[in-house]
Tab-separated table of C-alpha atoms in Angstrom:
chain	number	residue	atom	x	y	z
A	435	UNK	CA	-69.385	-78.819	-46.429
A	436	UNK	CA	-67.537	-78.275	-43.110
A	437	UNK	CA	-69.598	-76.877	-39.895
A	438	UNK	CA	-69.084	-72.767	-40.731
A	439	UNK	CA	-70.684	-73.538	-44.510
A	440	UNK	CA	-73.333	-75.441	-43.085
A	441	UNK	CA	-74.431	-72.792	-40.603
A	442	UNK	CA	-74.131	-70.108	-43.603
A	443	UNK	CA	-76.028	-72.408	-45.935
A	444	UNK	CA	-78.885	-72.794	-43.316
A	445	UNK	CA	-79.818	-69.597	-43.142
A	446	UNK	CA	-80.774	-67.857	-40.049
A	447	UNK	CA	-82.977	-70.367	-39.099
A	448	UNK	CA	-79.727	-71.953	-38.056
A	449	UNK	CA	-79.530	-69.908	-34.954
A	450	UNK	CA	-82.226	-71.249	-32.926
A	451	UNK	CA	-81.244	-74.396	-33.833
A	452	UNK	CA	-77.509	-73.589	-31.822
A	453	UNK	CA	-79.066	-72.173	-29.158
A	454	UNK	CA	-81.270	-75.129	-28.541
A	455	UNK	CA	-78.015	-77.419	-29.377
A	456	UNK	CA	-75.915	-75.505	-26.548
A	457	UNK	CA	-79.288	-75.287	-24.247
A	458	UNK	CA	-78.706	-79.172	-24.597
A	459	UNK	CA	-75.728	-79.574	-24.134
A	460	UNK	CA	-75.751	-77.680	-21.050
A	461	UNK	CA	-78.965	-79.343	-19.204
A	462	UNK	CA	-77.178	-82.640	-20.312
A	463	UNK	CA	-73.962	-81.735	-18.770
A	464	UNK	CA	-75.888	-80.314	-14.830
A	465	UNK	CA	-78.046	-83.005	-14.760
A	466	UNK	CA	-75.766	-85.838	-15.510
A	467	UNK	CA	-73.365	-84.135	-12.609
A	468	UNK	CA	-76.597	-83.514	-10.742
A	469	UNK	CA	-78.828	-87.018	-10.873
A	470	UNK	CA	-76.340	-89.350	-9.268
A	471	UNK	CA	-78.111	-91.813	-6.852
A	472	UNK	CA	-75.255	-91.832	-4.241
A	473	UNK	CA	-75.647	-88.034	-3.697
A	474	UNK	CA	-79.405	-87.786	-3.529
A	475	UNK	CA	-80.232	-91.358	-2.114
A	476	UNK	CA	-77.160	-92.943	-0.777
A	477	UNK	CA	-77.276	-96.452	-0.073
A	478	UNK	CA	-77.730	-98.052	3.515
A	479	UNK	CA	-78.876	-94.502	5.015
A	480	UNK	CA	-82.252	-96.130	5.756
A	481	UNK	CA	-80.462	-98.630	7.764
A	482	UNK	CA	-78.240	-96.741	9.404
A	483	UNK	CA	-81.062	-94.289	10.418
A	484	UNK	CA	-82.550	-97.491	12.283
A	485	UNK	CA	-79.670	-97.957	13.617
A	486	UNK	CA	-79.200	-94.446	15.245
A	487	UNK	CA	-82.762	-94.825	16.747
A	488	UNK	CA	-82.537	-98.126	18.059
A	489	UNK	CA	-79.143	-96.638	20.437
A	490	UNK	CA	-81.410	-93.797	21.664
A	491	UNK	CA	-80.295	-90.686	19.177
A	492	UNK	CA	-80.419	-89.076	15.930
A	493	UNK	CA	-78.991	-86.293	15.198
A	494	UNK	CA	-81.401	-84.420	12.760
A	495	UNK	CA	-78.748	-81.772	11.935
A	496	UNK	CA	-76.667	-84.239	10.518
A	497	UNK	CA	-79.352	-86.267	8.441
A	498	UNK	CA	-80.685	-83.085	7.011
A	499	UNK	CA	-77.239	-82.012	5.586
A	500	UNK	CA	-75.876	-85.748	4.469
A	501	UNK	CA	-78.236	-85.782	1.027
A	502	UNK	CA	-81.510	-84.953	0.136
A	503	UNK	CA	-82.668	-88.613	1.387
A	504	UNK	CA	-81.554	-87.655	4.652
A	505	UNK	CA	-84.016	-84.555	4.610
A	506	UNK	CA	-86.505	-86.643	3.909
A	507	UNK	CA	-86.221	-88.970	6.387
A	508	UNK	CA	-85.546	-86.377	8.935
A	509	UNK	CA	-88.868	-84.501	8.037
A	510	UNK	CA	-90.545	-87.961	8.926
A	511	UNK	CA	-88.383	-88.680	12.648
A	512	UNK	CA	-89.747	-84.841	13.272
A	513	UNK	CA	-93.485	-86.109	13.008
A	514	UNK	CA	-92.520	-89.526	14.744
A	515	UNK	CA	-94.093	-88.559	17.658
A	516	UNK	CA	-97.709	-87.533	16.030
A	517	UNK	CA	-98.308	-90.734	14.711
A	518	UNK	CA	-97.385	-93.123	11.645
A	519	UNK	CA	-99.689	-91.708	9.531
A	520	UNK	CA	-97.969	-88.793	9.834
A	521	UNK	CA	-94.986	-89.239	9.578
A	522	UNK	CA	-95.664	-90.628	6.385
A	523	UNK	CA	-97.620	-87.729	5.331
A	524	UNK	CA	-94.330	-86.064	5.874
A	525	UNK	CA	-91.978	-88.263	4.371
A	526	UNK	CA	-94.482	-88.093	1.131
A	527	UNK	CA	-94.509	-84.014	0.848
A	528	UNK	CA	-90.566	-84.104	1.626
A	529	UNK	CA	-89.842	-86.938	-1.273
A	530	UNK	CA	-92.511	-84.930	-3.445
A	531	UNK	CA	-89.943	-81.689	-2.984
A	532	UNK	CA	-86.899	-83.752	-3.708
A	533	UNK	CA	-88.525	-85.318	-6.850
A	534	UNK	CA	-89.391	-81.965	-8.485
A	535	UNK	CA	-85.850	-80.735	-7.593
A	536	UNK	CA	-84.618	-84.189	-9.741
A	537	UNK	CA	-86.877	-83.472	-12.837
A	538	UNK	CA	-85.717	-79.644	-12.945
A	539	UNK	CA	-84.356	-78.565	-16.230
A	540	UNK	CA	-86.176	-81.637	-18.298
A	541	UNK	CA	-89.264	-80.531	-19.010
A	542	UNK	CA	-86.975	-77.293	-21.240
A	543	UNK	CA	-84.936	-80.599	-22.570
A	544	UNK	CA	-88.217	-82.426	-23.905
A	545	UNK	CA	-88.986	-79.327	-25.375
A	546	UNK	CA	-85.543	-78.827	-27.359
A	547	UNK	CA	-86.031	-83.112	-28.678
A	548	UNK	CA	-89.703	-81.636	-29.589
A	549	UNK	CA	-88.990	-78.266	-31.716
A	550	UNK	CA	-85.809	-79.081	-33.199
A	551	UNK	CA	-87.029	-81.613	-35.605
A	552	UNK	CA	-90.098	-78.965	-36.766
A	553	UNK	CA	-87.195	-75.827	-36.622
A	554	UNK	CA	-85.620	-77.980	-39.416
A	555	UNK	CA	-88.534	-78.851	-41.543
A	556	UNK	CA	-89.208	-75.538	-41.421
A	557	UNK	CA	-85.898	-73.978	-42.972
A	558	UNK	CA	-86.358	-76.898	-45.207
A	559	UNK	CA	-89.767	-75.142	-46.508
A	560	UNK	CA	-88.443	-72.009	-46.702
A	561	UNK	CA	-85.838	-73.183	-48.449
A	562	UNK	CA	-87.907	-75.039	-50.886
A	563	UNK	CA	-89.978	-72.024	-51.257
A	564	UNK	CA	-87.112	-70.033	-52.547
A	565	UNK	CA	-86.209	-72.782	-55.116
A	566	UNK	CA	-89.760	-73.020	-56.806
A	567	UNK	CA	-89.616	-69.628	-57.119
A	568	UNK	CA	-86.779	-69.140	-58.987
A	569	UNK	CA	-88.194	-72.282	-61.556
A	570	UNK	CA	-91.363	-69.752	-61.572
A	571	UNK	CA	-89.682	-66.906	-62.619
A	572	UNK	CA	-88.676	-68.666	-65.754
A	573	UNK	CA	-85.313	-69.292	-65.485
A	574	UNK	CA	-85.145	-72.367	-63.461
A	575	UNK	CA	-83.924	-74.357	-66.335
A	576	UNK	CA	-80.838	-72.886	-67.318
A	577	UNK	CA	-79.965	-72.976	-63.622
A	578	UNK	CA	-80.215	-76.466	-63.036
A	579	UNK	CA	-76.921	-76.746	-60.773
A	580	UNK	CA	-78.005	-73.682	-58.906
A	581	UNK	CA	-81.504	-75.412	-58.122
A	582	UNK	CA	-79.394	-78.756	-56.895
A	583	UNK	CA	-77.670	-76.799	-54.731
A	584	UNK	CA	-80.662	-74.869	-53.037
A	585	UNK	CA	-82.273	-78.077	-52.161
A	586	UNK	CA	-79.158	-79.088	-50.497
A	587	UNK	CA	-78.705	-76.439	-48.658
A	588	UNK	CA	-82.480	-76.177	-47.954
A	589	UNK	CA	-82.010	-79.633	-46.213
A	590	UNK	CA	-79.321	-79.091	-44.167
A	591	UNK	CA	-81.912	-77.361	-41.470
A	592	UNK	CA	-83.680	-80.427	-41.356
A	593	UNK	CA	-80.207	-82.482	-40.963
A	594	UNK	CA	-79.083	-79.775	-37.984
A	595	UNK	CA	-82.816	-80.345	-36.052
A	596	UNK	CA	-82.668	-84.198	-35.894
A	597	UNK	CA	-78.786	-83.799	-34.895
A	598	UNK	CA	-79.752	-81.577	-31.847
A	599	UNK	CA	-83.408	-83.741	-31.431
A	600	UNK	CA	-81.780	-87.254	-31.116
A	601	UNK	CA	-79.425	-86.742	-28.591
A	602	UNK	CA	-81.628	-84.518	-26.491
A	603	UNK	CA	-84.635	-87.066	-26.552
A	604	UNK	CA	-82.518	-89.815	-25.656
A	605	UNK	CA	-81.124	-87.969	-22.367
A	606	UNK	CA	-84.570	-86.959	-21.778
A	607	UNK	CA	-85.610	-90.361	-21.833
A	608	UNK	CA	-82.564	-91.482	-19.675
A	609	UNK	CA	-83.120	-88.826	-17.326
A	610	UNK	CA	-86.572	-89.416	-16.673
A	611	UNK	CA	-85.741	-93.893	-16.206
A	612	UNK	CA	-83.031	-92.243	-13.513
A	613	UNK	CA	-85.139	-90.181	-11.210
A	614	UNK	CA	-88.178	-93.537	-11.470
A	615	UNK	CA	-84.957	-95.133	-10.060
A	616	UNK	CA	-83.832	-92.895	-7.506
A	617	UNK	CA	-87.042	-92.618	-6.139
A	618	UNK	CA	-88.249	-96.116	-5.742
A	619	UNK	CA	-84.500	-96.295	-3.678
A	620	UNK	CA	-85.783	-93.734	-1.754
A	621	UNK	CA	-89.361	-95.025	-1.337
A	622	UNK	CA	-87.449	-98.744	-0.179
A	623	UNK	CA	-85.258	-96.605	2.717
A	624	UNK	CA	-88.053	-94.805	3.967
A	625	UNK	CA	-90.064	-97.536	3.973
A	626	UNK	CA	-87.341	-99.092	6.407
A	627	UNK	CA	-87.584	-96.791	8.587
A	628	UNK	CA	-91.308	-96.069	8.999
A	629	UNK	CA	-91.482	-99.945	9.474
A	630	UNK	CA	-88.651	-99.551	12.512
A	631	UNK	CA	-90.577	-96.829	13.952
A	632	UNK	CA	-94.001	-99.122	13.850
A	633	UNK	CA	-92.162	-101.489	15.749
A	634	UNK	CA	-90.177	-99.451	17.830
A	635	UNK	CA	-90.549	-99.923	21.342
A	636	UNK	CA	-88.862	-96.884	23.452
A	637	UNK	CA	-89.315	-93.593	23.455
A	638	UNK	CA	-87.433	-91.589	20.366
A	639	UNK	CA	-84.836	-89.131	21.723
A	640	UNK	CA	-83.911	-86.641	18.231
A	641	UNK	CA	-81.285	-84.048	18.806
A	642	UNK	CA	-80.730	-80.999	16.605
A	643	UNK	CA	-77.202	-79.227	16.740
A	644	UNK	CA	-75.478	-76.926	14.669
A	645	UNK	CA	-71.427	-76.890	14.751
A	646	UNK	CA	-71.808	-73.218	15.903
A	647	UNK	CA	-74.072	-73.761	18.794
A	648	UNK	CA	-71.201	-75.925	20.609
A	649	UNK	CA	-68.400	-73.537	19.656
A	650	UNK	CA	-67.086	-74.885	16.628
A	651	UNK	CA	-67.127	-78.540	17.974
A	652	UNK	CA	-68.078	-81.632	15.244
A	653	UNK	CA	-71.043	-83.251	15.715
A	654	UNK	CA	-71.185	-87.092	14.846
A	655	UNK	CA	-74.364	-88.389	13.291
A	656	UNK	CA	-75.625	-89.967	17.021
A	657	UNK	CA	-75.603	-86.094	18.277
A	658	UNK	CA	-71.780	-86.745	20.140
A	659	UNK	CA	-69.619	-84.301	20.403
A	660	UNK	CA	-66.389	-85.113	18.070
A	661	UNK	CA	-63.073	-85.565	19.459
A	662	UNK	CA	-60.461	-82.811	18.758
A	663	UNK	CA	-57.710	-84.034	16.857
A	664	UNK	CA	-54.674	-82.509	17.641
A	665	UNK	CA	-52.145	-81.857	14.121
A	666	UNK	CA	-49.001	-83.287	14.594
């Protein structure tokens, strides 16, 4: 029974079960592209941040834009001035923002690994359903072959939902272990610089530029204006 005949045989009960199968696929596919750790919470930022500070500038223009990581520290240097316990009140609503944004799309893919399975078992029923009743009306027994192959295709429902369910609770599962990673890397950077700022003796100095507030001109991350390369 190739793919077409198993789709036919299933009934239409088999058409859920593809749309949750390309649903899957899809979520799978953003939010394997999506949940990499050097885009949202690249390592050494923390330190570098520290770094920045310590020489007198920051340039919160430039955090905000290098990864989400940098938005969150930035929404902390913004409060530095308030007090620690605010700027970890910050830090905490900004990494609360950035953790939602990780877990979008998997509450929909723990849903898919949840209904497929039951999808199945239900076409199974149904299936069943219609076999019994032909053995009820009589003339079950000189069908035998015919009621053989009802049950098989009655199964095959059951077969497609644990196909889709599998993989998409095991990426659920993965995807869920990645963003408890990604944030404990971003709770260890922030936590670096919080403690810097505790301990920090002089008086911060944040800048905020946009390119097109100096004309065009790059902005480094210490708030310096760029050099102009000249092409050859």
């Amino acid at each position: 029974m190739d793919m077409m005949e198993a789709l036919i045989a299933g009934g239409w009960l088999m058409l859920p079960l593809l749309g949750c199968s390309l649903l899957a696929t899809v979520i799978i596919i953003e939010r394997l592209w999506t949940l990499r750790a050097r885009r949202i919470a690249p390592l050494g930022l923390g330190q570098e941040v520290c770094s920045l500070v310590a020489r007198g500038q920051v340039n919160l223009y430039w955090l905000e834009s290098h990864s989400p990581l940098g938005g969150v520290l930035a929404a902390g240097l913004r409060n530095a001035r308030l007090g620690h316990e605010q700027v970890r009140a910050r830090l905490q609503e900004a990494a609360t923002a950035v953790i939602h944004d990780m877990e979008r799309f998997l509450s929909p893919l723990g849903t898919i690994a949840a209904i497929t399975p039951l999808i199945g078992l239900l076409g199974t029923v149904v299936g069943m359903i219609e076999v019994f009743s032909v053995i009820v009306a009589g003339d079950g027994a000189s069908r035998t072959a015919d009621l053989a192959g009802g049950i098989s295709r009655a199964l095959v429902t059951t077969a497609a939902g644990l196909t889709v369910a599998i993989p998409a609770l095991m990426f659920h599962r993965y995807f869920q272990r990645r963003v408890e990673d990604i944030t404990v890397r971003m709770e260890e950077q922030a936590g670096q610089v919080v403690e810097f700022l505790a301990h920090f003796p002089g008086e911060l100095t944040l800048a905020e530029r946009h390119d097109s507030e100096r004309g065009g001109e790059n902005i480094e991350a210490d708030g310096r204006i760029a050099p102009r390369v000249k092409p050859s």
